[in-house]
PDB file of C-alpha atoms in Angstrom:
ATOM      1  CA  UNK Y   7     -25.494  -9.117  -5.240  1.00  0.00           C
ATOM      2  CA  UNK Y   8     -21.870  -9.345  -5.711  1.00  0.00           C
ATOM      3  CA  UNK Y   9     -21.757  -6.885  -8.836  1.00  0.00           C
ATOM      4  CA  UNK Y  10     -24.238  -4.541  -7.067  1.00  0.00           C
ATOM      5  CA  UNK Y  11     -21.639  -4.373  -4.084  1.00  0.00           C
ATOM      6  CA  UNK Y  12     -18.811  -3.811  -6.615  1.00  0.00           C
ATOM      7  CA  UNK Y  13     -20.993  -0.992  -8.369  1.00  0.00           C
ATOM      8  CA  UNK Y  14     -21.554   0.509  -5.054  1.00  0.00           C
ATOM      9  CA  UNK Y  15     -18.014   0.305  -3.864  1.00  0.00           C
ATOM     10  CA  UNK Y  16     -16.975   2.019  -7.250  1.00  0.00           C
ATOM     11  CA  UNK Y  17     -19.158   4.878  -7.142  1.00  0.00           C
ATOM     12  CA  UNK Y  18     -18.222   5.595  -3.770  1.00  0.00           C
ATOM     13  CA  UNK Y  19     -14.508   5.521  -4.586  1.00  0.00           C
ATOM     14  CA  UNK Y  20     -15.046   7.890  -7.237  1.00  0.00           C
ATOM     15  CA  UNK Y  21     -17.057  10.379  -5.325  1.00  0.00           C
ATOM     16  CA  UNK Y  22     -14.341  10.425  -2.614  1.00  0.00           C
ATOM     17  CA  UNK Y  23     -11.810  10.605  -5.229  1.00  0.00           C
ATOM     18  CA  UNK Y  24     -13.570  13.506  -6.747  1.00  0.00           C
ATOM     19  CA  UNK Y  25     -14.148  15.341  -3.424  1.00  0.00           C
ATOM     20  CA  UNK Y  26     -10.584  14.882  -2.516  1.00  0.00           C
ATOM     21  CA  UNK Y  27      -9.182  16.093  -5.832  1.00  0.00           C
ATOM     22  CA  UNK Y  28     -11.207  19.251  -5.456  1.00  0.00           C
ATOM     23  CA  UNK Y  29      -9.809  19.835  -2.069  1.00  0.00           C
ATOM     24  CA  UNK Y  30      -6.260  19.623  -3.337  1.00  0.00           C
ATOM     25  CA  UNK Y  31      -6.752  22.736  -5.522  1.00  0.00           C
ATOM     26  CA  UNK Y  32      -7.391  24.578  -2.410  1.00  0.00           C
ATOM     27  CA  UNK Y  33      -5.127  23.240   0.416  1.00  0.00           C
ATOM     28  CA  UNK Y  34      -1.898  24.862   1.342  1.00  0.00           C
ATOM     29  CA  UNK Y  35       1.467  22.965   0.388  1.00  0.00           C
ATOM     30  CA  UNK Y  36       2.034  21.391   3.628  1.00  0.00           C
ATOM     31  CA  UNK Y  37      -1.280  19.876   3.692  1.00  0.00           C
ATOM     32  CA  UNK Y  38      -0.901  18.867   0.180  1.00  0.00           C
ATOM     33  CA  UNK Y  39       2.240  16.825   1.250  1.00  0.00           C
ATOM     34  CA  UNK Y  40       0.587  15.335   3.857  1.00  0.00           C
ATOM     35  CA  UNK Y  41      -2.271  14.141   1.480  1.00  0.00           C
ATOM     36  CA  UNK Y  42       0.308  12.947  -1.310  1.00  0.00           C
ATOM     37  CA  UNK Y  43       2.120  10.729   1.334  1.00  0.00           C
ATOM     38  CA  UNK Y  44      -0.875   9.633   2.895  1.00  0.00           C
ATOM     39  CA  UNK Y  45      -2.340   8.559  -0.467  1.00  0.00           C
ATOM     40  CA  UNK Y  46       0.753   6.664  -1.663  1.00  0.00           C
ATOM     41  CA  UNK Y  47       0.909   4.720   1.787  1.00  0.00           C
ATOM     42  CA  UNK Y  48      -2.781   3.948   1.438  1.00  0.00           C
ATOM     43  CA  UNK Y  49      -2.086   2.622  -2.001  1.00  0.00           C
ATOM     44  CA  UNK Y  50       0.482   0.295  -0.521  1.00  0.00           C
ATOM     45  CA  UNK Y  51      -1.875  -0.717   2.377  1.00  0.00           C
ATOM     46  CA  UNK Y  52      -4.646  -1.414  -0.052  1.00  0.00           C
ATOM     47  CA  UNK Y  53      -2.385  -3.641  -2.059  1.00  0.00           C
ATOM     48  CA  UNK Y  54      -0.749  -5.512   1.029  1.00  0.00           C
ATOM     49  CA  UNK Y  55      -4.319  -6.073   2.256  1.00  0.00           C
ATOM     50  CA  UNK Y  56      -5.193  -8.147  -0.920  1.00  0.00           C
ATOM     51  CA  UNK Y  57      -2.203 -10.567   0.576  1.00  0.00           C
ATOM     52  CA  UNK Y  58      -2.432 -10.372   4.275  1.00  0.00           C
ATOM     53  CA  UNK Y  59      -6.339  -9.756   4.563  1.00  0.00           C
ATOM     54  CA  UNK Y  60      -7.488 -11.799   1.745  1.00  0.00           C
ATOM     55  CA  UNK Y  61      -4.970 -14.652   1.671  1.00  0.00           C
ATOM     56  CA  UNK Y  62      -3.701 -14.753   5.321  1.00  0.00           C
ATOM     57  CA  UNK Y  63      -0.055 -14.325   4.627  1.00  0.00           C
ATOM     58  CA  UNK Y  64       2.010 -11.991   6.439  1.00  0.00           C
ATOM     59  CA  UNK Y  65       4.879 -10.544   4.253  1.00  0.00           C
ATOM     60  CA  UNK Y  66       7.470  -8.361   5.731  1.00  0.00           C
ATOM     61  CA  UNK Y  67       9.352  -8.012   2.271  1.00  0.00           C
ATOM     62  CA  UNK Y  68       7.209  -5.212   0.940  1.00  0.00           C
ATOM     63  CA  UNK Y  69       9.310  -2.335   2.112  1.00  0.00           C
ATOM     64  CA  UNK Y  70      12.084  -3.922  -0.253  1.00  0.00           C
ATOM     65  CA  UNK Y  71       9.641  -4.160  -3.146  1.00  0.00           C
ATOM     66  CA  UNK Y  72       8.471  -0.539  -2.533  1.00  0.00           C
ATOM     67  CA  UNK Y  73      12.176   0.669  -2.407  1.00  0.00           C
ATOM     68  CA  UNK Y  74      12.626  -1.628  -5.632  1.00  0.00           C
ATOM     69  CA  UNK Y  75      10.383   0.289  -7.471  1.00  0.00           C
ATOM     70  CA  UNK Y  76      11.610   3.562  -6.178  1.00  0.00           C
ATOM     71  CA  UNK Y  77      15.179   2.880  -7.305  1.00  0.00           C
ATOM     72  CA  UNK Y  78      14.049   1.536 -10.573  1.00  0.00           C
ATOM     73  CA  UNK Y  79      12.201   4.809 -10.875  1.00  0.00           C
ATOM     74  CA  UNK Y  80      15.359   6.802 -10.144  1.00  0.00           C
ATOM     75  CA  UNK Y  81      17.602   4.885 -12.527  1.00  0.00           C
ATOM     76  CA  UNK Y  82      15.244   4.828 -15.554  1.00  0.00           C
ATOM     77  CA  UNK Y  83      14.410   8.571 -15.467  1.00  0.00           C
ATOM     78  CA  UNK Y  84      17.683  10.077 -14.050  1.00  0.00           C
ATOM     79  CA  UNK Y  85      20.227   8.006 -15.423  1.00  0.00           C
ATOM     80  CA  UNK Y  86      18.642   6.667 -18.655  1.00  0.00           C
ATOM     81  CA  UNK Y  87      16.529   9.514 -19.460  1.00  0.00           C
ATOM     82  CA  UNK Y  88      13.229   7.798 -19.670  1.00  0.00           C
ATOM     83  CA  UNK Y  89       9.919   9.794 -19.143  1.00  0.00           C
ATOM     84  CA  UNK Y  90       8.466   9.448 -15.868  1.00  0.00           C
ATOM     85  CA  UNK Y  91       5.184   7.809 -17.769  1.00  0.00           C
ATOM     86  CA  UNK Y  92       7.275   5.098 -19.554  1.00  0.00           C
ATOM     87  CA  UNK Y  93       9.112   4.207 -16.518  1.00  0.00           C
ATOM     88  CA  UNK Y  94       6.030   3.697 -14.100  1.00  0.00           C
ATOM     89  CA  UNK Y  95       4.782   0.710 -15.717  1.00  0.00           C
ATOM     90  CA  UNK Y  96       8.208  -0.727 -15.921  1.00  0.00           C
ATOM     91  CA  UNK Y  97       8.964  -0.291 -12.234  1.00  0.00           C
ATOM     92  CA  UNK Y  98       5.678  -1.765 -11.563  1.00  0.00           C
ATOM     93  CA  UNK Y  99       7.008  -4.922 -14.035  1.00  0.00           C
ATOM     94  CA  UNK Y 100      10.022  -4.966 -12.236  1.00  0.00           C
ATOM     95  CA  UNK Y 101       8.795  -5.142  -8.528  1.00  0.00           C
ATOM     96  CA  UNK Y 102       5.950  -7.462  -9.561  1.00  0.00           C
ATOM     97  CA  UNK Y 103       8.599 -10.100 -11.148  1.00  0.00           C
ATOM     98  CA  UNK Y 104      10.718  -9.847  -7.987  1.00  0.00           C
ATOM     99  CA  UNK Y 105       7.663 -10.457  -6.009  1.00  0.00           C
ATOM    100  CA  UNK Y 106       6.929 -13.519  -8.062  1.00  0.00           C
ATOM    101  CA  UNK Y 107      10.474 -14.955  -7.300  1.00  0.00           C
ATOM    102  CA  UNK Y 108      10.093 -14.042  -3.420  1.00  0.00           C
ATOM    103  CA  UNK Y 109       6.660 -15.981  -3.501  1.00  0.00           C
ATOM    104  CA  UNK Y 110       7.953 -18.982  -5.337  1.00  0.00           C
ATOM    105  CA  UNK Y 111      10.490 -19.199  -2.411  1.00  0.00           C
ATOM    106  CA  UNK Y 112       8.489 -18.245   0.443  1.00  0.00           C
ATOM    107  CA  UNK Y 113       5.377 -20.258  -0.290  1.00  0.00           C
ATOM    108  CA  UNK Y 114       7.661 -23.550   0.165  1.00  0.00           C
ATOM    109  CA  UNK Y 115       7.324 -22.343   3.886  1.00  0.00           C
ATOM    110  CA  UNK Y 116       4.016 -22.229   6.214  1.00  0.00           C
ATOM    111  CA  UNK Y 117       2.930 -19.935   8.939  1.00  0.00           C
ATOM    112  CA  UNK Y 118       5.692 -18.202  11.015  1.00  0.00           C
ATOM    113  CA  UNK Y 119       8.142 -19.463   8.722  1.00  0.00           C
ATOM    114  CA  UNK Y 120       6.684 -17.636   5.824  1.00  0.00           C
ATOM    115  CA  UNK Y 121       6.850 -14.454   8.020  1.00  0.00           C
ATOM    116  CA  UNK Y 122      10.443 -14.747   8.969  1.00  0.00           C
ATOM    117  CA  UNK Y 123      11.451 -15.704   5.582  1.00  0.00           C
ATOM    118  CA  UNK Y 124      10.260 -12.705   4.132  1.00  0.00           C
ATOM    119  CA  UNK Y 125      11.629 -10.497   6.835  1.00  0.00           C
ATOM    120  CA  UNK Y 126      14.983 -11.683   5.846  1.00  0.00           C
ATOM    121  CA  UNK Y 127      14.469 -10.701   2.264  1.00  0.00           C
ATOM    122  CA  UNK Y 128      13.267  -7.428   3.553  1.00  0.00           C
ATOM    123  CA  UNK Y 129      16.437  -7.018   5.408  1.00  0.00           C
ATOM    124  CA  UNK Y 130      18.618  -8.258   2.532  1.00  0.00           C
ATOM    125  CA  UNK Y 131      16.733  -5.895   0.253  1.00  0.00           C
ATOM    126  CA  UNK Y 132      17.671  -2.919   2.667  1.00  0.00           C
ATOM    127  CA  UNK Y 133      21.278  -4.002   2.844  1.00  0.00           C
ATOM    128  CA  UNK Y 134      21.482  -4.043  -0.907  1.00  0.00           C
ATOM    129  CA  UNK Y 135      19.950  -0.401  -1.444  1.00  0.00           C
ATOM    130  CA  UNK Y 136      22.943   0.402   1.094  1.00  0.00           C
ATOM    131  CA  UNK Y 137      25.830  -1.813  -0.686  1.00  0.00           C
ATOM    132  CA  UNK Y 138      24.889  -1.196  -4.256  1.00  0.00           C
ATOM    133  CA  UNK Y 139      26.153   2.563  -3.976  1.00  0.00           C
ATOM    134  CA  UNK Y 140      26.788   2.714  -7.829  1.00  0.00           C
ATOM    135  CA  UNK Y 141      23.205   2.267  -8.714  1.00  0.00           C
ATOM    136  CA  UNK Y 142      21.251   3.468  -5.505  1.00  0.00           C
ATOM    137  CA  UNK Y 143      23.897   6.300  -4.029  1.00  0.00           C
ATOM    138  CA  UNK Y 144      24.577   4.039  -0.855  1.00  0.00           C
ATOM    139  CA  UNK Y 145      23.560   5.704   2.242  1.00  0.00           C
ATOM    140  CA  UNK Y 146      23.899   9.178   0.761  1.00  0.00           C
ATOM    141  CA  UNK Y 147      20.660   8.307  -1.411  1.00  0.00           C
ATOM    142  CA  UNK Y 148      19.808   8.903  -5.121  1.00  0.00           C
ATOM    143  CA  UNK Y 149      19.489  12.646  -5.874  1.00  0.00           C
ATOM    144  CA  UNK Y 150      18.107  14.712  -8.608  1.00  0.00           C
ATOM    145  CA  UNK Y 151      15.175  12.454  -9.522  1.00  0.00           C
ATOM    146  CA  UNK Y 152      13.129  14.053 -12.374  1.00  0.00           C
ATOM    147  CA  UNK Y 153       9.484  14.660 -11.424  1.00  0.00           C
ATOM    148  CA  UNK Y 154       6.303  13.608 -13.280  1.00  0.00           C
ATOM    149  CA  UNK Y 155       5.770  15.627 -16.665  1.00  0.00           C
ATOM    150  CA  UNK Y 156       2.833  17.931 -15.743  1.00  0.00           C
ATOM    151  CA  UNK Y 157       0.613  18.385 -18.769  1.00  0.00           C
ATOM    152  CA  UNK Y 158       0.365  21.930 -20.151  1.00  0.00           C
ATOM    153  CA  UNK Y 159      -3.731  22.015 -19.922  1.00  0.00           C
ATOM    154  CA  UNK Y 160      -3.198  20.996 -16.166  1.00  0.00           C
ATOM    155  CA  UNK Y 161      -2.733  24.695 -14.865  1.00  0.00           C
ATOM    156  CA  UNK Y 162      -2.202  23.669 -10.887  1.00  0.00           C
ATOM    157  CA  UNK Y 163       0.581  23.985  -8.484  1.00  0.00           C
ATOM    158  CA  UNK Y 164       3.124  21.376  -8.554  1.00  0.00           C
ATOM    159  CA  UNK Y 165       2.210  20.341  -5.190  1.00  0.00           C
ATOM    160  CA  UNK Y 166      -1.320  19.958  -6.073  1.00  0.00           C
ATOM    161  CA  UNK Y 167      -0.393  18.062  -9.104  1.00  0.00           C
ATOM    162  CA  UNK Y 168       1.429  15.725  -7.232  1.00  0.00           C
ATOM    163  CA  UNK Y 169      -1.337  15.109  -4.590  1.00  0.00           C
ATOM    164  CA  UNK Y 170      -3.832  14.342  -7.642  1.00  0.00           C
ATOM    165  CA  UNK Y 171      -1.485  11.896  -8.870  1.00  0.00           C
ATOM    166  CA  UNK Y 172      -0.927  10.052  -5.308  1.00  0.00           C
ATOM    167  CA  UNK Y 173      -4.831  10.103  -5.130  1.00  0.00           C
ATOM    168  CA  UNK Y 174      -5.200   8.822  -8.971  1.00  0.00           C
ATOM    169  CA  UNK Y 175      -2.645   6.101  -7.922  1.00  0.00           C
ATOM    170  CA  UNK Y 176      -4.836   5.174  -4.720  1.00  0.00           C
ATOM    171  CA  UNK Y 177      -7.915   5.119  -6.797  1.00  0.00           C
ATOM    172  CA  UNK Y 178      -6.617   2.692  -9.464  1.00  0.00           C
ATOM    173  CA  UNK Y 179      -5.089   0.387  -6.833  1.00  0.00           C
ATOM    174  CA  UNK Y 180      -8.488   0.018  -4.922  1.00  0.00           C
ATOM    175  CA  UNK Y 181     -10.347  -0.288  -8.286  1.00  0.00           C
ATOM    176  CA  UNK Y 182      -8.074  -3.116  -9.505  1.00  0.00           C
ATOM    177  CA  UNK Y 183      -7.914  -4.537  -5.892  1.00  0.00           C
ATOM    178  CA  UNK Y 184     -11.924  -4.681  -6.049  1.00  0.00           C
ATOM    179  CA  UNK Y 185     -11.763  -6.481  -9.346  1.00  0.00           C
ATOM    180  CA  UNK Y 186      -9.242  -9.030  -8.066  1.00  0.00           C
ATOM    181  CA  UNK Y 187     -10.711  -9.781  -5.012  1.00  0.00           C
ATOM    182  CA  UNK Y 188     -14.073 -10.480  -6.529  1.00  0.00           C
ATOM    183  CA  UNK Y 189     -12.519 -12.799  -9.275  1.00  0.00           C
ATOM    184  CA  UNK Y 190     -12.154 -16.527  -9.124  1.00  0.00           C
ATOM    185  CA  UNK Y 191      -8.507 -15.888  -7.859  1.00  0.00           C
ATOM    186  CA  UNK Y 192      -9.916 -13.740  -5.261  1.00  0.00           C
ATOM    187  CA  UNK Y 193     -12.499 -16.228  -4.104  1.00  0.00           C
ATOM    188  CA  UNK Y 194      -9.772 -19.029  -3.914  1.00  0.00           C
ATOM    189  CA  UNK Y 195      -7.398 -16.751  -1.825  1.00  0.00           C
ATOM    190  CA  UNK Y 196     -10.374 -16.609   0.511  1.00  0.00           C
ATOM    191  CA  UNK Y 197     -10.520 -20.203   0.522  1.00  0.00           C
ATOM    192  CA  UNK Y 198      -6.882 -20.475   0.966  1.00  0.00           C
ATOM    193  CA  UNK Y 199      -7.219 -17.764   4.063  1.00  0.00           C
ATOM    194  CA  UNK Y 200     -10.100 -19.924   5.713  1.00  0.00           C
ATOM    195  CA  UNK Y 201      -8.679 -23.372   5.480  1.00  0.00           C
ATOM    196  CA  UNK Y 202      -5.897 -24.496   3.306  1.00  0.00           C
ATOM    197  CA  UNK Y 203      -6.031 -28.163   3.713  1.00  0.00           C
ATOM    198  CA  UNK Y 204      -9.571 -27.759   2.743  1.00  0.00           C
ATOM    199  CA  UNK Y 205      -8.786 -25.970  -0.296  1.00  0.00           C
ATOM    200  CA  UNK Y 206      -6.238 -28.368  -1.524  1.00  0.00           C
ATOM    201  CA  UNK Y 207      -8.743 -31.004  -0.969  1.00  0.00           C
ATOM    202  CA  UNK Y 208     -11.333 -29.089  -2.878  1.00  0.00           C
ATOM    203  CA  UNK Y 209      -8.722 -28.991  -5.889  1.00  0.00           C
ATOM    204  CA  UNK Y 210      -8.385 -25.107  -5.665  1.00  0.00           C
ATOM    205  CA  UNK Y 211      -5.397 -23.762  -7.168  1.00  0.00           C
ATOM    206  CA  UNK Y 212      -3.419 -22.857  -4.283  1.00  0.00           C
ATOM    207  CA  UNK Y 213      -0.297 -22.230  -5.759  1.00  0.00           C
ATOM    208  CA  UNK Y 214      -1.583 -20.126  -8.223  1.00  0.00           C
ATOM    209  CA  UNK Y 215      -3.822 -18.002  -6.109  1.00  0.00           C
ATOM    210  CA  UNK Y 216      -0.957 -17.494  -3.707  1.00  0.00           C
ATOM    211  CA  UNK Y 217       1.279 -16.284  -6.388  1.00  0.00           C
ATOM    212  CA  UNK Y 218      -1.344 -13.971  -7.973  1.00  0.00           C
ATOM    213  CA  UNK Y 219      -1.859 -12.457  -4.647  1.00  0.00           C
ATOM    214  CA  UNK Y 220       1.722 -11.834  -3.944  1.00  0.00           C
ATOM    215  CA  UNK Y 221       2.672 -10.633  -7.482  1.00  0.00           C
ATOM    216  CA  UNK Y 222      -0.506  -8.168  -7.433  1.00  0.00           C
ATOM    217  CA  UNK Y 223       0.546  -7.018  -3.933  1.00  0.00           C
ATOM    218  CA  UNK Y 224       4.239  -6.407  -5.419  1.00  0.00           C
ATOM    219  CA  UNK Y 225       3.161  -4.587  -8.654  1.00  0.00           C
ATOM    220  CA  UNK Y 226       1.324  -2.127  -6.850  1.00  0.00           C
ATOM    221  CA  UNK Y 227       4.297  -1.776  -4.276  1.00  0.00           C
ATOM    222  CA  UNK Y 228       6.408  -0.869  -6.896  1.00  0.00           C
ATOM    223  CA  UNK Y 229       4.053   1.695  -8.600  1.00  0.00           C
ATOM    224  CA  UNK Y 230       3.917   3.376  -5.377  1.00  0.00           C
ATOM    225  CA  UNK Y 231       7.616   3.353  -5.088  1.00  0.00           C
ATOM    226  CA  UNK Y 232       8.076   4.859  -8.251  1.00  0.00           C
ATOM    227  CA  UNK Y 233       5.700   7.674  -7.667  1.00  0.00           C
ATOM    228  CA  UNK Y 234       7.237   8.473  -4.369  1.00  0.00           C
ATOM    229  CA  UNK Y 235      10.646   8.765  -5.833  1.00  0.00           C
ATOM    230  CA  UNK Y 236       9.611  10.873  -8.621  1.00  0.00           C
ATOM    231  CA  UNK Y 237       7.637  13.412  -6.277  1.00  0.00           C
ATOM    232  CA  UNK Y 238      10.160  13.391  -3.816  1.00  0.00           C
ATOM    233  CA  UNK Y 239      12.966  13.633  -6.194  1.00  0.00           C
ATOM    234  CA  UNK Y 240      15.306  12.211  -3.761  1.00  0.00           C
ATOM    235  CA  UNK Y 241      15.256   8.615  -2.029  1.00  0.00           C
ATOM    236  CA  UNK Y 242      17.610   6.939   0.756  1.00  0.00           C
ATOM    237  CA  UNK Y 243      17.639   3.323   2.144  1.00  0.00           C
ATOM    238  CA  UNK Y 244      16.197   4.520   5.464  1.00  0.00           C
ATOM    239  CA  UNK Y 245      12.897   4.902   3.486  1.00  0.00           C
ATOM    240  CA  UNK Y 246      12.414   1.114   2.894  1.00  0.00           C
ATOM    241  CA  UNK Y 247      13.531  -0.430   6.141  1.00  0.00           C
ATOM    242  CA  UNK Y 248      11.339  -3.496   7.707  1.00  0.00           C
ATOM    243  CA  UNK Y 249      11.162  -1.608  10.681  1.00  0.00           C
ATOM    244  CA  UNK Y 250       9.840   1.509   9.161  1.00  0.00           C
ATOM    245  CA  UNK Y 251       7.913   0.486   5.703  1.00  0.00           C
ATOM    246  CA  UNK Y 252       7.525  -3.079   6.589  1.00  0.00           C
ATOM    247  CA  UNK Y 253       5.798  -2.875   9.951  1.00  0.00           C
ATOM    248  CA  UNK Y 254       4.173   0.475   9.072  1.00  0.00           C
ATOM    249  CA  UNK Y 255       1.948  -1.535   6.236  1.00  0.00           C
ATOM    250  CA  UNK Y 256       1.204  -4.079   9.032  1.00  0.00           C
ATOM    251  CA  UNK Y 257      -0.246  -1.441  11.390  1.00  0.00           C
ATOM    252  CA  UNK Y 258      -1.988   0.356   8.526  1.00  0.00           C
ATOM    253  CA  UNK Y 259      -3.806  -2.734   7.497  1.00  0.00           C
ATOM    254  CA  UNK Y 260      -4.323  -3.859  11.193  1.00  0.00           C
ATOM    255  CA  UNK Y 261      -5.937  -0.759  12.296  1.00  0.00           C
ATOM    256  CA  UNK Y 262      -7.978   0.001   9.438  1.00  0.00           C
ATOM    257  CA  UNK Y 263      -9.233  -3.416   9.131  1.00  0.00           C
ATOM    258  CA  UNK Y 264      -8.204  -6.514   7.128  1.00  0.00           C
ATOM    259  CA  UNK Y 265      -9.864  -7.933   4.347  1.00  0.00           C
ATOM    260  CA  UNK Y 266     -11.526  -4.840   3.856  1.00  0.00           C
ATOM    261  CA  UNK Y 267      -9.773  -2.907   1.235  1.00  0.00           C
ATOM    262  CA  UNK Y 268     -11.238   0.379   2.237  1.00  0.00           C
ATOM    263  CA  UNK Y 269     -10.515   0.037   5.840  1.00  0.00           C
ATOM    264  CA  UNK Y 270      -6.448   0.244   5.225  1.00  0.00           C
ATOM    265  CA  UNK Y 271      -7.336   3.782   3.635  1.00  0.00           C
ATOM    266  CA  UNK Y 272      -8.783   4.976   6.552  1.00  0.00           C
ATOM    267  CA  UNK Y 273      -5.937   3.276   8.660  1.00  0.00           C
ATOM    268  CA  UNK Y 274      -3.502   5.406   6.201  1.00  0.00           C
ATOM    269  CA  UNK Y 275      -5.393   8.541   6.868  1.00  0.00           C
ATOM    270  CA  UNK Y 276      -5.557   8.064  10.590  1.00  0.00           C
ATOM    271  CA  UNK Y 277      -1.952   7.115  10.883  1.00  0.00           C
ATOM    272  CA  UNK Y 278      -0.457   9.689   8.560  1.00  0.00           C
ATOM    273  CA  UNK Y 279      -2.508  12.499  10.230  1.00  0.00           C
ATOM    274  CA  UNK Y 280      -1.670  11.437  13.759  1.00  0.00           C
ATOM    275  CA  UNK Y 281       1.968  12.071  13.559  1.00  0.00           C
ATOM    276  CA  UNK Y 282       1.817  15.317  11.734  1.00  0.00           C
ATOM    277  CA  UNK Y 283      -0.621  16.586  14.172  1.00  0.00           C
ATOM    278  CA  UNK Y 284       1.709  15.907  16.957  1.00  0.00           C
ATOM    279  CA  UNK Y 285       4.995  16.703  15.207  1.00  0.00           C
ATOM    280  CA  UNK Y 286       5.521  19.568  17.854  1.00  0.00           C
ATOM    281  CA  UNK Y 287       5.948  17.151  20.203  1.00  0.00           C
ATOM    282  CA  UNK Y 288       7.879  13.907  18.684  1.00  0.00           C
ATOM    283  CA  UNK Y 289       7.668  12.109  21.922  1.00  0.00           C
ATOM    284  CA  UNK Y 290       4.015  12.358  22.171  1.00  0.00           C
ATOM    285  CA  UNK Y 291       3.609  11.435  18.607  1.00  0.00           C
ATOM    286  CA  UNK Y 292       5.174   7.910  19.372  1.00  0.00           C
ATOM    287  CA  UNK Y 293       3.527   7.777  22.486  1.00  0.00           C
ATOM    288  CA  UNK Y 294       0.132   8.344  20.823  1.00  0.00           C
ATOM    289  CA  UNK Y 295       0.902   5.903  17.958  1.00  0.00           C
ATOM    290  CA  UNK Y 296       1.702   3.033  20.284  1.00  0.00           C
ATOM    291  CA  UNK Y 297      -1.390   3.593  22.567  1.00  0.00           C
ATOM    292  CA  UNK Y 298      -3.348   3.924  19.517  1.00  0.00           C
ATOM    293  CA  UNK Y 299      -2.149   0.448  18.231  1.00  0.00           C
ATOM    294  CA  UNK Y 300      -2.654  -1.047  21.436  1.00  0.00           C
ATOM    295  CA  UNK Y 301      -6.099   0.257  21.959  1.00  0.00           C
ATOM    296  CA  UNK Y 302      -7.331  -0.949  18.442  1.00  0.00           C
ATOM    297  CA  UNK Y 303      -5.572  -4.597  19.130  1.00  0.00           C
ATOM    298  CA  UNK Y 304      -7.412  -4.999  22.226  1.00  0.00           C
ATOM    299  CA  UNK Y 305     -11.010  -3.070  21.709  1.00  0.00           C
ATOM    300  CA  UNK Y 306     -11.333  -3.491  18.071  1.00  0.00           C
ATOM    301  CA  UNK Y 307      -8.945  -6.131  16.672  1.00  0.00           C
ATOM    302  CA  UNK Y 308     -10.975  -5.934  13.177  1.00  0.00           C
ATOM    303  CA  UNK Y 309     -10.057  -2.085  12.788  1.00  0.00           C
ATOM    304  CA  UNK Y 310     -11.744   1.033  11.855  1.00  0.00           C
ATOM    305  CA  UNK Y 311     -13.735  -0.641   9.292  1.00  0.00           C
ATOM    306  CA  UNK Y 312     -15.559  -2.973  11.969  1.00  0.00           C
ATOM    307  CA  UNK Y 313     -16.474   0.095  14.155  1.00  0.00           C
ATOM    308  CA  UNK Y 314     -17.950   1.719  11.085  1.00  0.00           C
ATOM    309  CA  UNK Y 315     -19.951  -1.303  10.119  1.00  0.00           C
ATOM    310  CA  UNK Y 316     -21.519  -1.714  13.498  1.00  0.00           C
ATOM    311  CA  UNK Y 317     -22.350   2.130  13.442  1.00  0.00           C
ATOM    312  CA  UNK Y 318     -24.107   1.637   9.997  1.00  0.00           C
ATOM    313  CA  UNK Y 319     -25.778  -1.525  11.266  1.00  0.00           C
ATOM    314  CA  UNK Y 320     -27.190   0.046  14.447  1.00  0.00           C
ATOM    315  CA  UNK Y 321     -28.406   2.946  12.376  1.00  0.00           C
ATOM    316  CA  UNK Y 322     -30.412   0.641  10.235  1.00  0.00           C
ATOM    317  CA  UNK Y 323     -32.005  -1.141  13.216  1.00  0.00           C
ATOM    318  CA  UNK Y 324     -35.673  -0.324  13.478  1.00  0.00           C
ATOM    319  CA  UNK Y 325     -36.215   2.501  16.070  1.00  0.00           C
ATOM    320  CA  UNK Y 326     -32.702   3.783  16.000  1.00  0.00           C
ATOM    321  CA  UNK Y 327     -32.295   7.121  15.523  1.00  0.00           C
ATOM    322  CA  UNK Y 328     -29.762   8.741  12.540  1.00  0.00           C
TER     323      UNK Y 328
END
């Protein structure tokens, strides 16, 4: 049954990716930008859900890990001349190694203390992006980052190409996350989330499971940051703040539905499109964003995913109308 669900999830993901990729060939440049940013944040949210939704640990250091991937890409490509496709996996490895080190320290704490410790690490990371100006450009940011090389056989606009890359990263993140959560490590992460004491009593590798989830999440945060830097050609510290990226990730996962993987994608779509739709009135945008979060917390604490699940279940009941 698990294999059937995995195959179904991968098939649906492939179909959605194909449809989105086809749309990227006809959308205008503004909408392609929205799709690109939304897909990058959806990748971040899916990876973050592996840690928060499936393991039960709230990390506020992921904005710094996202920024680490971005600045690593900037240094490797703009300063040291590495091609983007060579730099990309290195950015993931650097962020993953940093995430593993953070996890080894953070998992010595429990509950609220874990969140507070990672909050401190996120704040330190942002401050380092500001003060290490010889490598990061400081408050002025890092400019002149070369974009991903476009193959000659792919004759599309650069904006379409960037959107396709962001969607491809989302697909890869989703597929890898599906395999992770359905592996033995994923089952151990769920056991840790449900009852840490019982998991330890049953001999589950609690430390290994938590470390694997945090490292997995950090690797894909670094990959997302690298792609963001290459597509934007400019990065600055304000893109990687705790109050910005850190809490935004939490919102995407909570609104979409923790522990579902596809729910955070829906959350990213909704919370990326809403500010753009209300861009003409910045005050209304913030108000709508806040009211939306409040509404989900009160009326649908399990997110969009739970609403969709209930609708599908209702349609399957005998006597229900489509």
